[in-house]
PDB file of C-alpha atoms and ligand atoms in Angstrom:
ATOM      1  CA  UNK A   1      21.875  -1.806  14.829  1.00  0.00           C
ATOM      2  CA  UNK A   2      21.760  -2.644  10.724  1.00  0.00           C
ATOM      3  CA  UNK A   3      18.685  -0.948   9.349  1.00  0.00           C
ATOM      4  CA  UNK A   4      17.214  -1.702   5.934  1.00  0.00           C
ATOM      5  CA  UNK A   5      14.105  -0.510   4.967  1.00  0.00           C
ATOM      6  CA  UNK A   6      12.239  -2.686   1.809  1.00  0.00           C
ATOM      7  CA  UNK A   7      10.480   0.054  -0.137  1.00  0.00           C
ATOM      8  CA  UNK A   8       8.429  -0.510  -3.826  1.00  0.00           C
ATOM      9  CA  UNK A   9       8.625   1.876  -7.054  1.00  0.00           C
ATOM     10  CA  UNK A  10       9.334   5.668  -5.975  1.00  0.00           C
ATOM     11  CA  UNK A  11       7.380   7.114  -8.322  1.00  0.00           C
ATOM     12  CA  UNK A  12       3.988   4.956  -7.297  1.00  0.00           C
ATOM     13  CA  UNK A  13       4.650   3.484  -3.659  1.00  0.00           C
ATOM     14  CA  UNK A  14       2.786   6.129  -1.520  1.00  0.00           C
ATOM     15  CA  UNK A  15       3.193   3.711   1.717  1.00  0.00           C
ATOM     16  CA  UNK A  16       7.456   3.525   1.549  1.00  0.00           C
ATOM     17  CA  UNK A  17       7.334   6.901   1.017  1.00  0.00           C
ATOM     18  CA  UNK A  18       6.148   7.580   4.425  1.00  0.00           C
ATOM     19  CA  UNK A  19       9.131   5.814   6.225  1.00  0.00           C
ATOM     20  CA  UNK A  20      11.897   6.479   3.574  1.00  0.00           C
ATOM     21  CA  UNK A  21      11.222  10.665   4.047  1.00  0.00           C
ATOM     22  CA  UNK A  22      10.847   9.875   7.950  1.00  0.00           C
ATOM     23  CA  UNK A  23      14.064   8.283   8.077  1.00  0.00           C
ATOM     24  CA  UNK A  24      16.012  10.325   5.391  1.00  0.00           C
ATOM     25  CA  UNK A  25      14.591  13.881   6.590  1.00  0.00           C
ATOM     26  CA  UNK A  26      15.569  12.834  10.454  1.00  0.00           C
ATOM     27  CA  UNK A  27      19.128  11.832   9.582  1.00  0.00           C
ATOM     28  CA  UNK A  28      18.373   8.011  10.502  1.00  0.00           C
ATOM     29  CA  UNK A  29      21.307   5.802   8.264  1.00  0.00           C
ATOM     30  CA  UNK A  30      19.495   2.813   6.445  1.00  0.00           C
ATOM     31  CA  UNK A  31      20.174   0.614   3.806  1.00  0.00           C
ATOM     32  CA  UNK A  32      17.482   0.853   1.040  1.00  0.00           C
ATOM     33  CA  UNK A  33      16.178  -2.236  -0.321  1.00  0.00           C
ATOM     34  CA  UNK A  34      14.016  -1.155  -3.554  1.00  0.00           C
ATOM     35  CA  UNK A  35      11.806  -3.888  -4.853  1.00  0.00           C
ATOM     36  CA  UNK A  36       9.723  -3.877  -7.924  1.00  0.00           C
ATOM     37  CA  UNK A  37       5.770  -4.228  -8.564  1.00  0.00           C
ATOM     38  CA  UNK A  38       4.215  -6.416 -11.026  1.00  0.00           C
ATOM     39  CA  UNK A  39       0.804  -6.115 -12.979  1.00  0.00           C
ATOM     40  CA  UNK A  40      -0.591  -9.594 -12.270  1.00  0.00           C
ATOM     41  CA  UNK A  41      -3.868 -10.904 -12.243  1.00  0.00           C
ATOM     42  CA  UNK A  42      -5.237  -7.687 -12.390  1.00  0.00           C
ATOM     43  CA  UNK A  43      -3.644  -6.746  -9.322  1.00  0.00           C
ATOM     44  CA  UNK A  44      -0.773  -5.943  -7.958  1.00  0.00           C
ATOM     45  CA  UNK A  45       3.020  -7.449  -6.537  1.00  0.00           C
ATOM     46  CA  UNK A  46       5.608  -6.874  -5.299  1.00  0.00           C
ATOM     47  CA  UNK A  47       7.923  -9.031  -7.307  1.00  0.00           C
ATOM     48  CA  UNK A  48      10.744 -10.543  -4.810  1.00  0.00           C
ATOM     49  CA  UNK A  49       9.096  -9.280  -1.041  1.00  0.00           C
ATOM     50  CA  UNK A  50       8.442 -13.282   0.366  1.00  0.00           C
ATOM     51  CA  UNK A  51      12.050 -13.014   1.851  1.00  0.00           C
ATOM     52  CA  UNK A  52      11.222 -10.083   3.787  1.00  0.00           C
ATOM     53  CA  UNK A  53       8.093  -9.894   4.838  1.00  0.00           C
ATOM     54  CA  UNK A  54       4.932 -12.739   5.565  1.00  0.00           C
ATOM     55  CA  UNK A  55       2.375  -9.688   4.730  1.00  0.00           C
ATOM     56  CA  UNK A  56       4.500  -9.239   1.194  1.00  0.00           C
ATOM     57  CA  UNK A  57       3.728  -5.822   1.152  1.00  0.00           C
ATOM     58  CA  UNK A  58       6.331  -2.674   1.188  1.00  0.00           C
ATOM     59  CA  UNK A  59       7.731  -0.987   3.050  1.00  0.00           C
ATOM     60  CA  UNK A  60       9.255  -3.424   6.046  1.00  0.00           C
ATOM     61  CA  UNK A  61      11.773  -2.593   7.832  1.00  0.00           C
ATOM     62  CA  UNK A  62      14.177  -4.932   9.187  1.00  0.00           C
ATOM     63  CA  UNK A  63      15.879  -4.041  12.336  1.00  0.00           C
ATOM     64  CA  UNK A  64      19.084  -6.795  12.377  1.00  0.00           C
ATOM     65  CA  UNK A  65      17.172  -8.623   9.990  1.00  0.00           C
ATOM     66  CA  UNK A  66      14.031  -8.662  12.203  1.00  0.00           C
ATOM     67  CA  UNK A  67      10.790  -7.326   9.995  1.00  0.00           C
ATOM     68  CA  UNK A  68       8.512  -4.425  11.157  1.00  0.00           C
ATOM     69  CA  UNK A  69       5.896  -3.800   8.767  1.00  0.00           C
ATOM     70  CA  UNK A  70       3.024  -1.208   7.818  1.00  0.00           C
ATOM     71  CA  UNK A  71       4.323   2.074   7.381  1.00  0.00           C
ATOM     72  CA  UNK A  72       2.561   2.946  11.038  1.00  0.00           C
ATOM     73  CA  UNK A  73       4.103   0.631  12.983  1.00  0.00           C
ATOM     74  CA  UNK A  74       7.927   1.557  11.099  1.00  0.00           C
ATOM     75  CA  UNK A  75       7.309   4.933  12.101  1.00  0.00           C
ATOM     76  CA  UNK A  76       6.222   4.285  15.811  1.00  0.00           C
ATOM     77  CA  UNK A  77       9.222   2.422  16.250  1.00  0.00           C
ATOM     78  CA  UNK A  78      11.615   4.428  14.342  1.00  0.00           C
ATOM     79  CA  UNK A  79      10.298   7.545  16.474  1.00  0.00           C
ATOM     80  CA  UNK A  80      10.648   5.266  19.650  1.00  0.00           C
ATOM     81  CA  UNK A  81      14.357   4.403  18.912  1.00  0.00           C
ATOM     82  CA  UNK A  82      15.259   7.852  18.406  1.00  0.00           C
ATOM     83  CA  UNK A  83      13.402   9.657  21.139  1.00  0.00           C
ATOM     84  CA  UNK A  84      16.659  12.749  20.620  1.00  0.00           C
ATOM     85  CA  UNK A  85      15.035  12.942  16.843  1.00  0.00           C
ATOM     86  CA  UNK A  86      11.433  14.294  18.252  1.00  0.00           C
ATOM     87  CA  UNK A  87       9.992  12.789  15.505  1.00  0.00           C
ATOM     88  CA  UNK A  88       6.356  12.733  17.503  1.00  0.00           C
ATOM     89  CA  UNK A  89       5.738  16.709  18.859  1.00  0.00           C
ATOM     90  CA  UNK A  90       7.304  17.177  22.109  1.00  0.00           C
ATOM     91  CA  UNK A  91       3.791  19.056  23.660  1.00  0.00           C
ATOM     92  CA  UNK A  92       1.380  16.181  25.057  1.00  0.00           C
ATOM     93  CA  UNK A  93      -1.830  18.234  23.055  1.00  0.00           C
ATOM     94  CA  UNK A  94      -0.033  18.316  20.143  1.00  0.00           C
ATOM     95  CA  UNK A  95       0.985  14.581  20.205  1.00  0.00           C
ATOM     96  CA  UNK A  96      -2.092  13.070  20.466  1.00  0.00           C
ATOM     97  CA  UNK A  97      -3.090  15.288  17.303  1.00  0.00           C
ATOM     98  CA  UNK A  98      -0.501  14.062  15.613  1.00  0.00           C
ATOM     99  CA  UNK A  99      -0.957  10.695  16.031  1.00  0.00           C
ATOM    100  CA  UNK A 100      -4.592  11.053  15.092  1.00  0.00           C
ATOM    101  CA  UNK A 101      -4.246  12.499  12.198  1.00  0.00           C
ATOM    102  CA  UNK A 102      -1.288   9.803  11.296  1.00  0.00           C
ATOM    103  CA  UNK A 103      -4.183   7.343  11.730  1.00  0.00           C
ATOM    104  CA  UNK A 104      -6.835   9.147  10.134  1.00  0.00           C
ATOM    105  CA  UNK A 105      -4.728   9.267   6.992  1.00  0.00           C
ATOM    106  CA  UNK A 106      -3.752   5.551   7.347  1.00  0.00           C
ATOM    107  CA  UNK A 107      -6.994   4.270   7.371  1.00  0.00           C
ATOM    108  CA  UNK A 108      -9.376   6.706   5.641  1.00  0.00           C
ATOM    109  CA  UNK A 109      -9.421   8.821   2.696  1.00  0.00           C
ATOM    110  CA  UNK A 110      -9.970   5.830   0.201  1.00  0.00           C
ATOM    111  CA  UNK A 111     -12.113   7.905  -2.618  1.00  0.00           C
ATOM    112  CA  UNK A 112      -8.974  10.300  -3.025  1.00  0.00           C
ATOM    113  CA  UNK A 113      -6.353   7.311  -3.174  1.00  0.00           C
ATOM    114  CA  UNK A 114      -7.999   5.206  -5.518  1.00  0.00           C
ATOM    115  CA  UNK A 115      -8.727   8.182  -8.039  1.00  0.00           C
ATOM    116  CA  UNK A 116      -5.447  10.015  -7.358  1.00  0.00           C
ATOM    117  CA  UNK A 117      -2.745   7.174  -7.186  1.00  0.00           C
ATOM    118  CA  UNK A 118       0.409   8.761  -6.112  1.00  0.00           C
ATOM    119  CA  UNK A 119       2.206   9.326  -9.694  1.00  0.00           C
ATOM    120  CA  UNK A 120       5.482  11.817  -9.056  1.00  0.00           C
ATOM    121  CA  UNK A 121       6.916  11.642 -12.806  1.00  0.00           C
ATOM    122  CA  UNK A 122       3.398  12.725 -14.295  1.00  0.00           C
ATOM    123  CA  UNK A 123       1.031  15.682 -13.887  1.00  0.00           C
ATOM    124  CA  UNK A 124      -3.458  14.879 -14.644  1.00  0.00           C
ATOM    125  CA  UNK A 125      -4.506  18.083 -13.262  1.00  0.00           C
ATOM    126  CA  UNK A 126      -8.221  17.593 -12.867  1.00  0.00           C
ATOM    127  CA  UNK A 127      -8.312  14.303 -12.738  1.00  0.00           C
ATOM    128  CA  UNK A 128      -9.385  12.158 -10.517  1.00  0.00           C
ATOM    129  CA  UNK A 129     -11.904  14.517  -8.901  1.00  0.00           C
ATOM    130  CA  UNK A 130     -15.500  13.289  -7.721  1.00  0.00           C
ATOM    131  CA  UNK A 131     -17.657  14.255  -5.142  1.00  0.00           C
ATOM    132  CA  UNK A 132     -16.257  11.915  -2.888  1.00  0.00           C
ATOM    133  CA  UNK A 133     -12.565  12.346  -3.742  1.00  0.00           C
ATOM    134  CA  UNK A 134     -13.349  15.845  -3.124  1.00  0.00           C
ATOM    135  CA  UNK A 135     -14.874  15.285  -0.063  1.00  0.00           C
ATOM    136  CA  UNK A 136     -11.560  13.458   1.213  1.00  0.00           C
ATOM    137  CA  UNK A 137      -9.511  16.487  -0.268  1.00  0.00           C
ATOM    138  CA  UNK A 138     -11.476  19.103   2.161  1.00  0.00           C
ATOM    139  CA  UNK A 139     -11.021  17.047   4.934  1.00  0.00           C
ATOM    140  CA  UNK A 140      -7.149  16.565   4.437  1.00  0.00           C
ATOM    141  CA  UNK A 141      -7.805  20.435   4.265  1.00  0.00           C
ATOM    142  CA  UNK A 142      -9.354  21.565   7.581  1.00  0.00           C
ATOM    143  CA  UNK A 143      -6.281  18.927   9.092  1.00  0.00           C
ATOM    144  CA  UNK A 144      -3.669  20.576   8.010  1.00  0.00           C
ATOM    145  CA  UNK A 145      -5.321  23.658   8.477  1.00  0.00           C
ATOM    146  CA  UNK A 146      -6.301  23.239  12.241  1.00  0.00           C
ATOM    147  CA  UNK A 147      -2.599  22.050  12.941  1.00  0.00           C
ATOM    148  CA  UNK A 148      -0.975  24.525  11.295  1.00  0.00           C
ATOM    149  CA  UNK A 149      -3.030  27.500  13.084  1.00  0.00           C
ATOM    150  CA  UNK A 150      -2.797  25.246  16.514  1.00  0.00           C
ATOM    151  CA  UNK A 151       0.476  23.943  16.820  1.00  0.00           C
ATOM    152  CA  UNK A 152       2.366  25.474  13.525  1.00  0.00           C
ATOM    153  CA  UNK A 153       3.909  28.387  15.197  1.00  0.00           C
ATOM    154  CA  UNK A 154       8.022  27.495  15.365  1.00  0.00           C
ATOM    155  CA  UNK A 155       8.072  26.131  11.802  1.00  0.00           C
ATOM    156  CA  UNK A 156       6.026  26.301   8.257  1.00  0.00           C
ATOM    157  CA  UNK A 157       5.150  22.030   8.598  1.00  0.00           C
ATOM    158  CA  UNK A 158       2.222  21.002  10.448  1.00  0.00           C
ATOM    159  CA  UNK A 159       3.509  20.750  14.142  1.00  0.00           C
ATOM    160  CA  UNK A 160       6.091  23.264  13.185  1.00  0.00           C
ATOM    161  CA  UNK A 161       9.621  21.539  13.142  1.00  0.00           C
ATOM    162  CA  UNK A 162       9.173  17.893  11.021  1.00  0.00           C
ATOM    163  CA  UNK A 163       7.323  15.303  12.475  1.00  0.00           C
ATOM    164  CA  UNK A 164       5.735  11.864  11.612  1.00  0.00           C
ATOM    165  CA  UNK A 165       2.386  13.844  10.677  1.00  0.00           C
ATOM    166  CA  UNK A 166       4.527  15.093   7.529  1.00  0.00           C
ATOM    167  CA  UNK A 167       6.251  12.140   6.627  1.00  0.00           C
ATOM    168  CA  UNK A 168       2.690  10.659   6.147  1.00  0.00           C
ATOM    169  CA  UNK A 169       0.943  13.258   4.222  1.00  0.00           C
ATOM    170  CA  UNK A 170       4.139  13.707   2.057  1.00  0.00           C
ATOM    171  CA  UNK A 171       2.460  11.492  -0.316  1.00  0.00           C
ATOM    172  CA  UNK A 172      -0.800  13.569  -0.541  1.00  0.00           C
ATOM    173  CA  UNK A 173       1.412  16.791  -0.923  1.00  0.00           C
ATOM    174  CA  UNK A 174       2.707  14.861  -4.258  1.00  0.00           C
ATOM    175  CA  UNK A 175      -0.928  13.674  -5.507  1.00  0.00           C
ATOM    176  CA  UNK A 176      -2.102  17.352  -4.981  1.00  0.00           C
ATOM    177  CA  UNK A 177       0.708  18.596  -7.386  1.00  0.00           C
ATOM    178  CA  UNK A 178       0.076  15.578  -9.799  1.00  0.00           C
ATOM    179  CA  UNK A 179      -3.681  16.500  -9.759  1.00  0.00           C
ATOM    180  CA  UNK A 180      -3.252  19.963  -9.676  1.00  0.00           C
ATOM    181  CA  UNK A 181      -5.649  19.884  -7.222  1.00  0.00           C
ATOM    182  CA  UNK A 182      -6.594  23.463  -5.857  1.00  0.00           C
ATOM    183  CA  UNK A 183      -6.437  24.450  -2.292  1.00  0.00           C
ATOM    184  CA  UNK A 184      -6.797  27.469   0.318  1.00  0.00           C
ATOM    185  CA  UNK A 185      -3.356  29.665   0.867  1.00  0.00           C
ATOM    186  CA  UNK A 186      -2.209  27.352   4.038  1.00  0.00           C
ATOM    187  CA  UNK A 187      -2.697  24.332   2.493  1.00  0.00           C
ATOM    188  CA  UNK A 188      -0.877  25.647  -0.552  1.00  0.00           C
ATOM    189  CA  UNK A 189       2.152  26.850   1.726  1.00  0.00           C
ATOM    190  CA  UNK A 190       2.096  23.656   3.737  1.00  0.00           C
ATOM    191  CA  UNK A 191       2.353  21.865   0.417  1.00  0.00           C
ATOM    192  CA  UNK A 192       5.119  23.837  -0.705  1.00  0.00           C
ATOM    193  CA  UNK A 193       6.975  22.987   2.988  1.00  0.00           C
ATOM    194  CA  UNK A 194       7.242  19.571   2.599  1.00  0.00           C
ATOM    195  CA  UNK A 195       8.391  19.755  -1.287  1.00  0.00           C
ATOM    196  CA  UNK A 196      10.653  21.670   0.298  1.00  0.00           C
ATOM    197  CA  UNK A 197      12.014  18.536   2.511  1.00  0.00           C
ATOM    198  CA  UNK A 198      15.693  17.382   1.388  1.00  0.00           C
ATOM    199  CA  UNK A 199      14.620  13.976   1.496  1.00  0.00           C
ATOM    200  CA  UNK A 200      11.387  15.004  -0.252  1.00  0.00           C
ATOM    201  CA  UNK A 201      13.195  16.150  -3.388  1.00  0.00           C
ATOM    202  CA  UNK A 202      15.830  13.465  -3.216  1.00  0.00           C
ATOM    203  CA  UNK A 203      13.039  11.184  -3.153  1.00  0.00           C
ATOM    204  CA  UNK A 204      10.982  12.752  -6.355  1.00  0.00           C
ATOM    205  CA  UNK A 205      14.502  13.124  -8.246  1.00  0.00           C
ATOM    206  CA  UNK A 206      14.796   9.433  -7.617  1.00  0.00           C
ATOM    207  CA  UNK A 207      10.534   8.881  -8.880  1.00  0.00           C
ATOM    208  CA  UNK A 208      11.297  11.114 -11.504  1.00  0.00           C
ATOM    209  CA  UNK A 209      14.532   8.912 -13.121  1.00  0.00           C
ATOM    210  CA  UNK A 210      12.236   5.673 -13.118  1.00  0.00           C
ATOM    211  CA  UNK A 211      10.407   4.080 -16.061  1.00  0.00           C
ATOM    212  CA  UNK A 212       8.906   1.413 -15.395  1.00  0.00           C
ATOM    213  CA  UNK A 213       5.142   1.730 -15.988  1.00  0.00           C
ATOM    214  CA  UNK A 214       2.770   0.144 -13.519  1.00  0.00           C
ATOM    215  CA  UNK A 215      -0.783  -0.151 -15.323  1.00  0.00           C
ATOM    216  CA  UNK A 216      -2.738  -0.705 -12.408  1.00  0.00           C
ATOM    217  CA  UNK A 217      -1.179   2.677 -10.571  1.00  0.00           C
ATOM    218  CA  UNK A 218      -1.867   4.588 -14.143  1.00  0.00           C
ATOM    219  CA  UNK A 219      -5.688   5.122 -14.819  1.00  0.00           C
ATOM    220  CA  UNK A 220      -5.238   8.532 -16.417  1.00  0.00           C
ATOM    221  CA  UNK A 221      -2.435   7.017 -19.073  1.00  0.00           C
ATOM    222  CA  UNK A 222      -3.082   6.463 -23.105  1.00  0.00           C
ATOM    223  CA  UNK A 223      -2.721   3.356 -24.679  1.00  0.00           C
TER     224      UNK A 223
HETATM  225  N1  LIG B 301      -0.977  -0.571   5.513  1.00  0.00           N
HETATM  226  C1  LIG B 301       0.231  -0.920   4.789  1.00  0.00           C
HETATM  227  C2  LIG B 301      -0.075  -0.899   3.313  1.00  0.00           C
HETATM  228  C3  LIG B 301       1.072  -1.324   2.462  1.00  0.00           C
HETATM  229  C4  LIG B 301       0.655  -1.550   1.030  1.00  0.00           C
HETATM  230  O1  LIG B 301      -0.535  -1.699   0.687  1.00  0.00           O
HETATM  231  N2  LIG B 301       1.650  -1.604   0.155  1.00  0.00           N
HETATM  232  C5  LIG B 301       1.401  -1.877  -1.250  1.00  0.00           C
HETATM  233  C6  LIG B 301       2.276  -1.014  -2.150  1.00  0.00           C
HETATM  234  S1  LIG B 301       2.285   0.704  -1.905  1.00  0.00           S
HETATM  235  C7  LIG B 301       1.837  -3.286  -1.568  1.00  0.00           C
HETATM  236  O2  LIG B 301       2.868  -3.737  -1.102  1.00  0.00           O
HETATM  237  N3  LIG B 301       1.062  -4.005  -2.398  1.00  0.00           N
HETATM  238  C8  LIG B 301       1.418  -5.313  -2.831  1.00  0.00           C
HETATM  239  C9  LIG B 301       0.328  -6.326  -2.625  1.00  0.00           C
HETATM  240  O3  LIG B 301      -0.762  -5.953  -2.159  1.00  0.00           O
HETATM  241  O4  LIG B 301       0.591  -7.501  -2.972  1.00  0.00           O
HETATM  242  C10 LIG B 301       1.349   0.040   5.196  1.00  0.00           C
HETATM  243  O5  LIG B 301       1.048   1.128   5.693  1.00  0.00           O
HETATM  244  O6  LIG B 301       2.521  -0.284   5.076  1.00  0.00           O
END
């Protein structure tokens, strides 16, 4: 089976970094299709996606040319192709914890992602930070917190050994360190964990070497 997974800028896409770390850290071969975004109209594109995807939005993955898209559904699928991977916790408790917190994080925590847009190559510590922001932040906390102390045990990521779960907060790791943002010791260590991640550093080397600037991803920038 020919996997290629569409992805946008490294250094700003926050949603193909979920499946490009899932797939990279669980050994998974795939063809990577990067794609650009464009400032326009005040928003945001992704310049070239209408091939790949009716939703034109990264990532897709195409499975013999067949699109999956939203970074949830890649990862259910990818996790459901390679049941030998574990890529969900193997413990039934654990699993639907895992999966909630995969869908908490997909659908919540707005303040912190519009104030703290995923940036790898550039460091605003304190900014970004508002009541609610913070709010999100201490929830993301108590999370990662509650799994690690539950169902950490065998490993130092949040179901111990890598799962999904860290594949999607990957991206919040990297906004914490961009933001500077300060946390309690197990958060901290958790954080460190996943920067930890050989696809996670391949990944930020790769963010780090682009330079194309994205002005609607860059609120903190001058001029
Ligand atoms: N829920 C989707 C969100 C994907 C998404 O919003 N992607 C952004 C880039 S990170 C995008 O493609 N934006 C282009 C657009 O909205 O035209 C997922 O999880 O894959």
């Amino acid at each position: 089976m020919k996997l290629q997974l569409v992805i946008g800028n490294k250094n700003y896409s926050s949603w193909s970094m979920r499946p490009w770390i899932l797939l990279r850290q669980a050994g998974v071969p795939f063809e990577e299709v990067q794609l650009k975004f464009e400032d326009r109209d005040g928003g945001l594109r992704v310049a070239g996606i209408e091939p790949y995807s009716k939703a034109r939005k990264v990532p897709v993955l195409l499975i013999d040319g067949e699109p999956v898209w939203d970074s949830l559904a890649i990862a259910e699928t990818v996790a459901e192709m390679h049941p030998e991977k574990h890529l969900w916790p193997d413990d039934a408790v654990a699993r639907r914890v895992a999966r909630s917190a995969c869908a908490e994080m997909h659908s919540g925590f707005q303040a912190m992602r519009s104030r703290m847009p995923m940036n790898i190559r550039s460091r605003y510590p304190g900014k970004g930070l508002t009541p609610e922001s913070q709010k999100d932040i201490d929830r993301i906390v108590a999370l990662w917190t509650e799994c690690r102390e539950r169902f950490g045990g065998a490993g130092s990521l949040l179901f111990g050994r890598f799962s999904v779960a860290d594949a999607f907060f990957a991206p919040v790791v990297m906004r914490f360190y961009a933001y500077a943002v300060k946390v309690p010791r197990v958060a901290q260590e958790y954080c460190e964990a996943v920067q930890a991640l050989a696809a996670v550093r391949e990944w930020c080397d790769a963010a780090r070497r682009e330079t194309q600037f994205v002005a609607e991803d860059e609120p903190y920038a001058k001029g």
